[in-house]
Amino acid sequence: MSKPRILVTRRWPAAVEAVLAERFDVTLNSDDLPLGENELRLALSIYDAVLPTVSDRLPAAVFEGASIVTKILGNFGVGYNHIDVAAARAKGIAVTNTPGVLTDCTADIALLLLLSVARRGGEGERQLRAGEWKGWCPTHLVGTKVSGKTLGIIGFGRIGRAFAQRCHFGFGMDVVFFNRSPVDPEEAARYGARQLSTVEDVLAAADFVSLHCPGGAENRHLMNAARLATMKPGAFLINTARGDVIDESALIAALESGTLRGAGLDVYEAEPHVPEALRRMENVVLLPHLGSATEETRTAMGMKVVENVTAFFEGREAPDRVV
């Protein structure tokens, strides 16, 4: 019996690629560049499984070919708003993701962004590397204290909870959150947090707001001009969720007007494009989507995909099937 044919759209950790090659007839993307829609459409007509990442856009148009043979999309990542899951479902294609394994590393990156923007770490490093530092003085790059401030979290899933725990127990922050479904108060208290009724309630209370909700249609531009205007004057916004959760034009306007004191971003609406206005702002810390970028986590993500695809082709239920 021939092995299922699988396309891996980007290079993965070597240990994961080795396991895939052992179990399947694998094709790797040796150039390690994102595939275009035409290439992905062609792949769906050739391979039994395609293993995409957030850099691969799979809108409905990609699934319109009549000769689709792909049976499963094993997504490398927990977010899958780059895939039109309704179109995949209509073609009978299963979709899986990789939840759980990137929780801690993404929460760590959110904390890195929060501390960096509050304490003006990005500005300081740029100044020092440019040879512009004139030495210590009492008014140089004075930032904002983090300990004891109020943190607002939008989305209290695994990553939101891990971030709350770090900020409350590590920095003594008062943590409030919004979540679409109610969270048991005792469960929330385990993470040092309490639930508020609306997004606006959280925004009005928080000195720092961190986004940990899914991307996609239901949350597209959740943080729009109206919501940004309800944040406390001088507050900071952190995003390690998905870029489309923020209206970037509205964010730029809020930062330029001084409504927001700063922002820390790891994700963007049209990655890898980052608006020039954001890139030139000193009070914005920008990272290139590093949330899960540790050797341990990226390997664990890859192995999650291996487990899902292996189970699917063995006729078992894929553990992390979303469609």
mmCIF file of C-alpha atoms in Angstrom:
data_model
loop_
_atom_site.group_PDB
_atom_site.id
_atom_site.type_symbol
_atom_site.label_atom_id
_atom_site.label_comp_id
_atom_site.label_asym_id
_atom_site.label_seq_id
_atom_site.Cartn_x
_atom_site.Cartn_y
_atom_site.Cartn_z
ATOM 1 C CA MET A 1 0.000 0.000 0.000
ATOM 2 C CA SER A 2 1.463 3.361 -1.022
ATOM 3 C CA LYS A 3 2.064 6.037 1.555
ATOM 4 C CA PRO A 4 -0.122 9.183 1.488
ATOM 5 C CA ARG A 5 1.463 12.030 -0.454
ATOM 6 C CA ILE A 6 2.031 15.084 1.734
ATOM 7 C CA LEU A 7 3.201 18.619 0.989
ATOM 8 C CA VAL A 8 4.864 20.622 3.771
ATOM 9 C CA THR A 9 4.516 24.247 2.681
ATOM 10 C CA ARG A 10 7.425 25.648 4.750
ATOM 11 C CA ARG A 11 10.537 24.140 6.350
ATOM 12 C CA TRP A 12 9.875 22.670 9.803
ATOM 13 C CA PRO A 13 12.233 21.556 12.588
ATOM 14 C CA ALA A 14 14.484 18.777 11.250
ATOM 15 C CA ALA A 15 13.277 16.261 13.829
ATOM 16 C CA VAL A 16 9.682 16.689 12.674
ATOM 17 C CA GLU A 17 10.548 16.510 8.993
ATOM 18 C CA ALA A 18 12.381 13.238 9.688
ATOM 19 C CA VAL A 19 9.295 11.671 11.273
ATOM 20 C CA LEU A 20 7.090 12.862 8.425
ATOM 21 C CA ALA A 21 9.508 11.432 5.847
ATOM 22 C CA GLU A 22 9.459 8.089 7.659
ATOM 23 C CA ARG A 23 5.674 7.817 7.710
ATOM 24 C CA PHE A 24 4.620 9.509 4.470
ATOM 25 C CA ASP A 25 5.644 10.314 0.913
ATOM 26 C CA VAL A 26 6.716 13.861 1.747
ATOM 27 C CA THR A 27 7.519 16.851 -0.461
ATOM 28 C CA LEU A 28 9.278 19.755 1.264
ATOM 29 C CA ASN A 29 9.330 23.369 0.144
ATOM 30 C CA SER A 30 13.098 23.650 -0.211
ATOM 31 C CA ASP A 31 12.906 27.403 -0.981
ATOM 32 C CA ASP A 32 11.008 27.994 2.286
ATOM 33 C CA LEU A 33 8.983 30.806 0.717
ATOM 34 C CA PRO A 34 5.208 31.240 1.111
ATOM 35 C CA LEU A 35 3.190 29.584 -1.650
ATOM 36 C CA GLY A 36 0.832 31.668 -3.786
ATOM 37 C CA GLU A 37 -2.819 30.862 -4.334
ATOM 38 C CA ASN A 38 -2.166 29.187 -7.692
ATOM 39 C CA GLU A 39 0.517 26.976 -6.162
ATOM 40 C CA LEU A 40 -1.776 26.022 -3.299
ATOM 41 C CA ARG A 41 -4.643 25.287 -5.700
ATOM 42 C CA LEU A 42 -2.326 23.007 -7.661
ATOM 43 C CA ALA A 43 -1.158 21.324 -4.445
ATOM 44 C CA LEU A 44 -4.759 20.485 -3.520
ATOM 45 C CA SER A 45 -5.059 18.595 -6.807
ATOM 46 C CA ILE A 46 -1.875 16.550 -6.225
ATOM 47 C CA TYR A 47 -1.367 15.774 -2.536
ATOM 48 C CA ASP A 48 -3.436 13.713 -0.126
ATOM 49 C CA ALA A 49 -2.544 16.166 2.640
ATOM 50 C CA VAL A 50 -1.255 19.730 2.673
ATOM 51 C CA LEU A 51 0.388 21.059 5.831
ATOM 52 C CA PRO A 52 0.071 24.873 5.755
ATOM 53 C CA THR A 53 1.174 27.637 8.106
ATOM 54 C CA VAL A 54 -0.133 31.135 8.826
ATOM 55 C CA SER A 55 1.889 32.363 5.835
ATOM 56 C CA ASP A 56 -0.293 30.317 3.455
ATOM 57 C CA ARG A 57 -3.535 32.015 2.466
ATOM 58 C CA LEU A 58 -6.289 29.555 1.561
ATOM 59 C CA PRO A 59 -9.389 31.607 0.673
ATOM 60 C CA ALA A 60 -12.484 30.084 -0.904
ATOM 61 C CA ALA A 61 -11.069 30.587 -4.409
ATOM 62 C CA VAL A 62 -8.278 28.073 -3.714
ATOM 63 C CA PHE A 63 -10.869 25.332 -3.171
ATOM 64 C CA GLU A 64 -12.812 25.964 -6.378
ATOM 65 C CA GLY A 65 -10.857 23.495 -8.492
ATOM 66 C CA ALA A 66 -12.827 20.438 -9.568
ATOM 67 C CA SER A 67 -9.922 18.017 -9.180
ATOM 68 C CA ILE A 68 -9.175 18.328 -5.458
ATOM 69 C CA VAL A 69 -7.659 15.180 -3.990
ATOM 70 C CA THR A 70 -6.493 16.615 -0.652
ATOM 71 C CA LYS A 71 -8.330 15.067 2.289
ATOM 72 C CA ILE A 72 -6.785 16.963 5.201
ATOM 73 C CA LEU A 73 -5.092 20.290 5.953
ATOM 74 C CA GLY A 74 -2.785 19.791 8.924
ATOM 75 C CA ASN A 75 -2.277 23.391 10.009
ATOM 76 C CA PHE A 76 1.001 24.257 11.746
ATOM 77 C CA GLY A 77 -0.389 26.690 14.339
ATOM 78 C CA VAL A 78 -3.300 27.138 16.676
ATOM 79 C CA GLY A 79 -4.918 29.939 14.639
ATOM 80 C CA TYR A 80 -6.496 28.991 11.322
ATOM 81 C CA ASN A 81 -8.213 32.163 10.130
ATOM 82 C CA HIS A 82 -5.960 32.088 7.042
ATOM 83 C CA ILE A 83 -7.990 29.060 5.898
ATOM 84 C CA ASP A 84 -11.574 29.393 4.627
ATOM 85 C CA VAL A 85 -12.806 26.497 6.740
ATOM 86 C CA ALA A 86 -16.325 26.636 5.283
ATOM 87 C CA ALA A 87 -14.892 26.135 1.791
ATOM 88 C CA ALA A 88 -12.712 23.291 3.050
ATOM 89 C CA ARG A 89 -15.698 21.645 4.737
ATOM 90 C CA ALA A 90 -17.754 21.958 1.553
ATOM 91 C CA LYS A 91 -15.060 19.986 -0.272
ATOM 92 C CA GLY A 92 -14.944 17.340 2.450
ATOM 93 C CA ILE A 93 -11.461 18.394 3.609
ATOM 94 C CA ALA A 94 -10.620 17.998 7.303
ATOM 95 C CA VAL A 95 -8.708 20.799 9.056
ATOM 96 C CA THR A 96 -6.621 20.368 12.211
ATOM 97 C CA ASN A 97 -4.573 22.780 14.329
ATOM 98 C CA THR A 98 -2.006 22.651 17.161
ATOM 99 C CA PRO A 99 -3.543 23.928 20.425
ATOM 100 C CA GLY A 100 -1.940 23.780 23.842
ATOM 101 C CA VAL A 101 1.724 23.395 22.993
ATOM 102 C CA LEU A 102 2.440 27.087 22.318
ATOM 103 C CA THR A 103 0.641 28.503 25.371
ATOM 104 C CA ASP A 104 3.634 29.324 27.549
ATOM 105 C CA CYS A 105 5.866 30.693 24.809
ATOM 106 C CA THR A 106 3.171 33.002 23.458
ATOM 107 C CA ALA A 107 2.371 34.255 26.965
ATOM 108 C CA ASP A 108 6.097 34.917 27.435
ATOM 109 C CA ILE A 109 6.214 37.010 24.244
ATOM 110 C CA ALA A 110 3.190 39.022 25.420
ATOM 111 C CA LEU A 111 5.056 39.715 28.650
ATOM 112 C CA LEU A 112 8.185 40.687 26.703
ATOM 113 C CA LEU A 113 6.131 43.175 24.672
ATOM 114 C CA LEU A 114 4.403 44.605 27.736
ATOM 115 C CA LEU A 115 7.667 45.171 29.601
ATOM 116 C CA SER A 116 9.492 46.457 26.521
ATOM 117 C CA VAL A 117 6.896 49.090 25.644
ATOM 118 C CA ALA A 118 6.304 50.135 29.255
ATOM 119 C CA ARG A 119 10.014 50.549 30.015
ATOM 120 C CA ARG A 120 10.938 51.871 26.538
ATOM 121 C CA GLY A 121 13.348 49.012 25.914
ATOM 122 C CA GLY A 122 13.142 49.230 22.137
ATOM 123 C CA GLU A 123 13.928 52.928 22.145
ATOM 124 C CA GLY A 124 16.844 52.400 24.501
ATOM 125 C CA GLU A 125 18.439 49.658 22.460
ATOM 126 C CA ARG A 126 18.104 51.621 19.215
ATOM 127 C CA GLN A 127 19.647 54.670 20.842
ATOM 128 C CA LEU A 128 22.545 52.713 22.305
ATOM 129 C CA ARG A 129 23.312 50.819 19.079
ATOM 130 C CA ALA A 130 23.287 54.101 17.162
ATOM 131 C CA GLY A 131 25.954 55.484 19.511
ATOM 132 C CA GLU A 132 23.602 58.195 20.748
ATOM 133 C CA TRP A 133 23.556 57.382 24.471
ATOM 134 C CA LYS A 134 25.151 60.198 26.459
ATOM 135 C CA GLY A 135 25.154 58.403 29.796
ATOM 136 C CA TRP A 136 22.791 58.103 32.743
ATOM 137 C CA CYS A 137 20.635 61.029 33.771
ATOM 138 C CA PRO A 138 17.449 61.314 35.887
ATOM 139 C CA THR A 139 15.111 62.129 32.986
ATOM 140 C CA HIS A 140 16.439 59.749 30.347
ATOM 141 C CA LEU A 141 13.872 57.375 28.740
ATOM 142 C CA VAL A 142 11.564 57.427 31.748
ATOM 143 C CA GLY A 143 8.901 54.776 31.268
ATOM 144 C CA THR A 144 5.885 53.388 33.091
ATOM 145 C CA LYS A 145 5.864 51.143 36.139
ATOM 146 C CA VAL A 146 4.218 47.763 35.539
ATOM 147 C CA SER A 147 3.867 46.360 39.052
ATOM 148 C CA GLY A 148 0.533 47.131 40.655
ATOM 149 C CA LYS A 149 -1.110 48.373 37.443
ATOM 150 C CA THR A 150 -4.334 46.980 35.949
ATOM 151 C CA LEU A 151 -4.095 44.498 33.098
ATOM 152 C CA GLY A 152 -7.072 43.888 30.830
ATOM 153 C CA ILE A 153 -7.224 40.658 28.835
ATOM 154 C CA ILE A 154 -9.547 40.073 25.888
ATOM 155 C CA GLY A 155 -10.002 36.307 25.489
ATOM 156 C CA PHE A 156 -9.437 34.066 28.508
ATOM 157 C CA GLY A 157 -8.379 30.828 26.857
ATOM 158 C CA ARG A 158 -5.141 28.959 27.512
ATOM 159 C CA ILE A 159 -2.825 31.813 26.532
ATOM 160 C CA GLY A 160 -4.905 34.502 28.212
ATOM 161 C CA ARG A 161 -4.857 32.529 31.457
ATOM 162 C CA ALA A 162 -1.130 31.897 31.274
ATOM 163 C CA PHE A 163 -0.517 35.602 30.705
ATOM 164 C CA ALA A 164 -2.813 36.575 33.587
ATOM 165 C CA GLN A 165 -0.947 34.208 35.898
ATOM 166 C CA ARG A 166 2.425 35.706 34.975
ATOM 167 C CA CYS A 167 1.262 39.286 35.410
ATOM 168 C CA HIS A 168 -0.717 38.858 38.625
ATOM 169 C CA PHE A 169 1.583 36.557 40.553
ATOM 170 C CA GLY A 170 4.805 37.856 39.027
ATOM 171 C CA PHE A 171 4.131 41.602 39.005
ATOM 172 C CA GLY A 172 1.206 42.079 41.362
ATOM 173 C CA MET A 173 -1.038 43.359 38.589
ATOM 174 C CA ASP A 174 -4.791 43.567 39.045
ATOM 175 C CA VAL A 175 -6.154 41.448 36.187
ATOM 176 C CA VAL A 176 -9.595 41.832 34.618
ATOM 177 C CA PHE A 177 -10.797 40.098 31.479
ATOM 178 C CA PHE A 178 -13.562 39.709 28.952
ATOM 179 C CA ASN A 179 -14.476 36.309 27.562
ATOM 180 C CA ARG A 180 -17.423 35.435 25.324
ATOM 181 C CA SER A 181 -18.519 32.672 27.675
ATOM 182 C CA PRO A 182 -18.687 32.892 31.477
ATOM 183 C CA VAL A 183 -15.683 31.620 33.438
ATOM 184 C CA ASP A 184 -16.225 30.209 36.920
ATOM 185 C CA PRO A 185 -15.009 32.869 39.382
ATOM 186 C CA GLU A 186 -13.000 30.326 41.349
ATOM 187 C CA GLU A 187 -11.299 29.147 38.155
ATOM 188 C CA ALA A 188 -10.512 32.739 37.176
ATOM 189 C CA ALA A 189 -9.113 33.410 40.648
ATOM 190 C CA ARG A 190 -6.579 30.622 40.165
ATOM 191 C CA TYR A 191 -4.973 32.929 37.592
ATOM 192 C CA GLY A 192 -5.426 36.066 39.676
ATOM 193 C CA ALA A 193 -8.176 37.404 37.412
ATOM 194 C CA ARG A 194 -11.815 38.439 37.485
ATOM 195 C CA GLN A 195 -14.303 38.609 34.637
ATOM 196 C CA LEU A 196 -16.073 41.785 33.513
ATOM 197 C CA SER A 197 -19.256 41.911 31.450
ATOM 198 C CA THR A 198 -18.101 43.679 28.287
ATOM 199 C CA VAL A 199 -15.011 44.466 26.250
ATOM 200 C CA GLU A 200 -15.636 48.143 26.969
ATOM 201 C CA ASP A 201 -15.618 47.533 30.731
ATOM 202 C CA VAL A 202 -12.177 45.954 30.441
ATOM 203 C CA LEU A 203 -10.823 48.698 28.182
ATOM 204 C CA ALA A 204 -11.997 51.438 30.541
ATOM 205 C CA ALA A 205 -10.346 49.808 33.564
ATOM 206 C CA ALA A 206 -6.990 48.709 32.187
ATOM 207 C CA ASP A 207 -3.604 50.409 32.021
ATOM 208 C CA PHE A 208 -2.454 47.620 29.687
ATOM 209 C CA VAL A 209 -4.757 45.686 27.342
ATOM 210 C CA SER A 210 -3.580 42.364 25.905
ATOM 211 C CA LEU A 211 -5.439 40.532 23.123
ATOM 212 C CA HIS A 212 -5.721 36.737 23.280
ATOM 213 C CA CYS A 213 -8.840 36.051 21.205
ATOM 214 C CA PRO A 214 -9.115 34.161 17.899
ATOM 215 C CA GLY A 215 -8.802 35.982 14.594
ATOM 216 C CA GLY A 216 -11.198 35.659 11.693
ATOM 217 C CA ALA A 217 -14.573 37.103 10.836
ATOM 218 C CA GLU A 218 -16.121 37.208 14.306
ATOM 219 C CA ASN A 219 -13.249 39.236 15.759
ATOM 220 C CA ARG A 220 -12.051 41.165 12.712
ATOM 221 C CA HIS A 221 -11.286 44.733 13.834
ATOM 222 C CA LEU A 222 -12.561 43.964 17.337
ATOM 223 C CA MET A 223 -10.270 46.825 18.339
ATOM 224 C CA ASN A 224 -11.667 49.572 16.110
ATOM 225 C CA ALA A 225 -11.608 53.353 16.492
ATOM 226 C CA ALA A 226 -14.586 53.371 18.864
ATOM 227 C CA ARG A 227 -13.094 50.774 21.187
ATOM 228 C CA LEU A 228 -9.634 52.316 21.133
ATOM 229 C CA ALA A 229 -11.270 55.574 22.207
ATOM 230 C CA THR A 230 -12.733 53.873 25.289
ATOM 231 C CA MET A 231 -9.307 52.845 26.594
ATOM 232 C CA LYS A 232 -7.848 54.760 29.517
ATOM 233 C CA PRO A 233 -5.839 57.816 28.428
ATOM 234 C CA GLY A 234 -2.192 56.799 28.260
ATOM 235 C CA ALA A 235 -2.901 53.051 28.155
ATOM 236 C CA PHE A 236 -0.891 50.469 26.185
ATOM 237 C CA LEU A 237 -2.163 47.800 23.757
ATOM 238 C CA ILE A 238 -0.469 44.397 23.336
ATOM 239 C CA ASN A 239 -1.330 41.944 20.545
ATOM 240 C CA THR A 240 -0.019 38.388 20.225
ATOM 241 C CA ALA A 241 -3.314 36.978 18.896
ATOM 242 C CA ARG A 242 -3.956 37.675 15.210
ATOM 243 C CA GLY A 243 -3.279 40.841 13.269
ATOM 244 C CA ASP A 244 -6.830 41.265 11.972
ATOM 245 C CA VAL A 245 -8.164 41.688 15.513
ATOM 246 C CA ILE A 246 -6.916 45.304 15.342
ATOM 247 C CA ASP A 247 -7.886 47.937 12.780
ATOM 248 C CA GLU A 248 -4.324 49.080 12.117
ATOM 249 C CA SER A 249 -5.395 52.421 10.639
ATOM 250 C CA ALA A 250 -7.384 53.190 13.786
ATOM 251 C CA LEU A 251 -4.456 52.069 15.954
ATOM 252 C CA ILE A 252 -2.070 54.369 14.118
ATOM 253 C CA ALA A 253 -4.488 57.287 14.570
ATOM 254 C CA ALA A 254 -4.848 56.566 18.305
ATOM 255 C CA LEU A 255 -1.070 56.418 18.733
ATOM 256 C CA GLU A 256 -0.476 59.582 16.695
ATOM 257 C CA SER A 257 -3.095 61.509 18.662
ATOM 258 C CA GLY A 258 -1.731 60.338 22.002
ATOM 259 C CA THR A 259 -4.935 58.486 22.926
ATOM 260 C CA LEU A 260 -2.705 55.456 23.443
ATOM 261 C CA ARG A 261 0.699 55.781 25.038
ATOM 262 C CA GLY A 262 2.162 52.831 23.169
ATOM 263 C CA ALA A 263 1.681 49.394 21.654
ATOM 264 C CA GLY A 264 3.501 46.082 21.508
ATOM 265 C CA LEU A 265 2.731 43.949 18.440
ATOM 266 C CA ASP A 266 3.795 40.494 17.325
ATOM 267 C CA VAL A 267 1.155 40.056 14.590
ATOM 268 C CA TYR A 268 -0.165 42.218 11.750
ATOM 269 C CA GLU A 269 -3.132 42.478 9.403
ATOM 270 C CA ALA A 270 -1.216 41.773 6.186
ATOM 271 C CA GLU A 271 1.921 39.919 7.265
ATOM 272 C CA PRO A 272 4.739 40.373 6.472
ATOM 273 C CA HIS A 273 3.706 43.944 5.597
ATOM 274 C CA VAL A 274 3.871 46.318 8.545
ATOM 275 C CA PRO A 275 2.640 49.890 7.948
ATOM 276 C CA GLU A 276 5.443 52.440 7.733
ATOM 277 C CA ALA A 277 3.634 54.612 10.285
ATOM 278 C CA LEU A 278 4.001 51.869 12.883
ATOM 279 C CA ARG A 279 7.616 51.162 11.946
ATOM 280 C CA ARG A 280 8.652 54.766 12.492
ATOM 281 C CA MET A 281 6.953 55.203 15.891
ATOM 282 C CA GLU A 282 9.314 55.056 18.860
ATOM 283 C CA ASN A 283 6.522 54.120 21.280
ATOM 284 C CA VAL A 284 5.684 50.900 19.405
ATOM 285 C CA VAL A 285 7.565 47.630 19.943
ATOM 286 C CA LEU A 286 7.383 45.393 16.866
ATOM 287 C CA LEU A 287 8.284 41.706 16.711
ATOM 288 C CA PRO A 288 8.165 39.458 13.591
ATOM 289 C CA HIS A 289 5.523 36.949 14.792
ATOM 290 C CA LEU A 290 7.764 35.258 17.367
ATOM 291 C CA GLY A 291 5.019 34.022 19.708
ATOM 292 C CA SER A 292 5.782 30.319 19.330
ATOM 293 C CA ALA A 293 9.391 30.695 18.199
ATOM 294 C CA THR A 294 11.291 28.428 20.555
ATOM 295 C CA GLU A 295 12.906 25.180 19.495
ATOM 296 C CA GLU A 296 10.824 23.233 21.993
ATOM 297 C CA THR A 297 7.508 24.742 20.952
ATOM 298 C CA ARG A 298 7.999 24.638 17.183
ATOM 299 C CA THR A 299 9.005 20.967 17.438
ATOM 300 C CA ALA A 300 5.970 20.239 19.614
ATOM 301 C CA MET A 301 3.723 22.010 17.097
ATOM 302 C CA GLY A 302 5.130 19.923 14.265
ATOM 303 C CA MET A 303 4.623 16.715 16.213
ATOM 304 C CA LYS A 304 1.017 17.731 16.869
ATOM 305 C CA VAL A 305 0.498 17.937 13.107
ATOM 306 C CA VAL A 306 2.167 14.538 12.667
ATOM 307 C CA GLU A 307 -0.189 13.023 15.276
ATOM 308 C CA ASN A 308 -3.255 14.543 13.608
ATOM 309 C CA VAL A 309 -2.344 13.480 10.084
ATOM 310 C CA THR A 310 -1.246 9.995 11.192
ATOM 311 C CA ALA A 311 -4.516 9.446 13.040
ATOM 312 C CA PHE A 312 -6.538 10.670 10.065
ATOM 313 C CA PHE A 313 -4.906 8.330 7.558
ATOM 314 C CA GLU A 314 -5.162 5.407 9.987
ATOM 315 C CA GLY A 315 -8.921 5.969 10.117
ATOM 316 C CA ARG A 316 -8.916 7.351 13.652
ATOM 317 C CA GLU A 317 -10.290 10.681 14.837
ATOM 318 C CA ALA A 318 -7.683 13.413 14.501
ATOM 319 C CA PRO A 319 -7.157 14.762 18.056
ATOM 320 C CA ASP A 320 -7.214 18.459 17.080
ATOM 321 C CA ARG A 321 -9.754 18.497 14.278
ATOM 322 C CA VAL A 322 -11.524 21.843 13.880
ATOM 323 C CA VAL A 323 -13.454 20.952 10.680
#
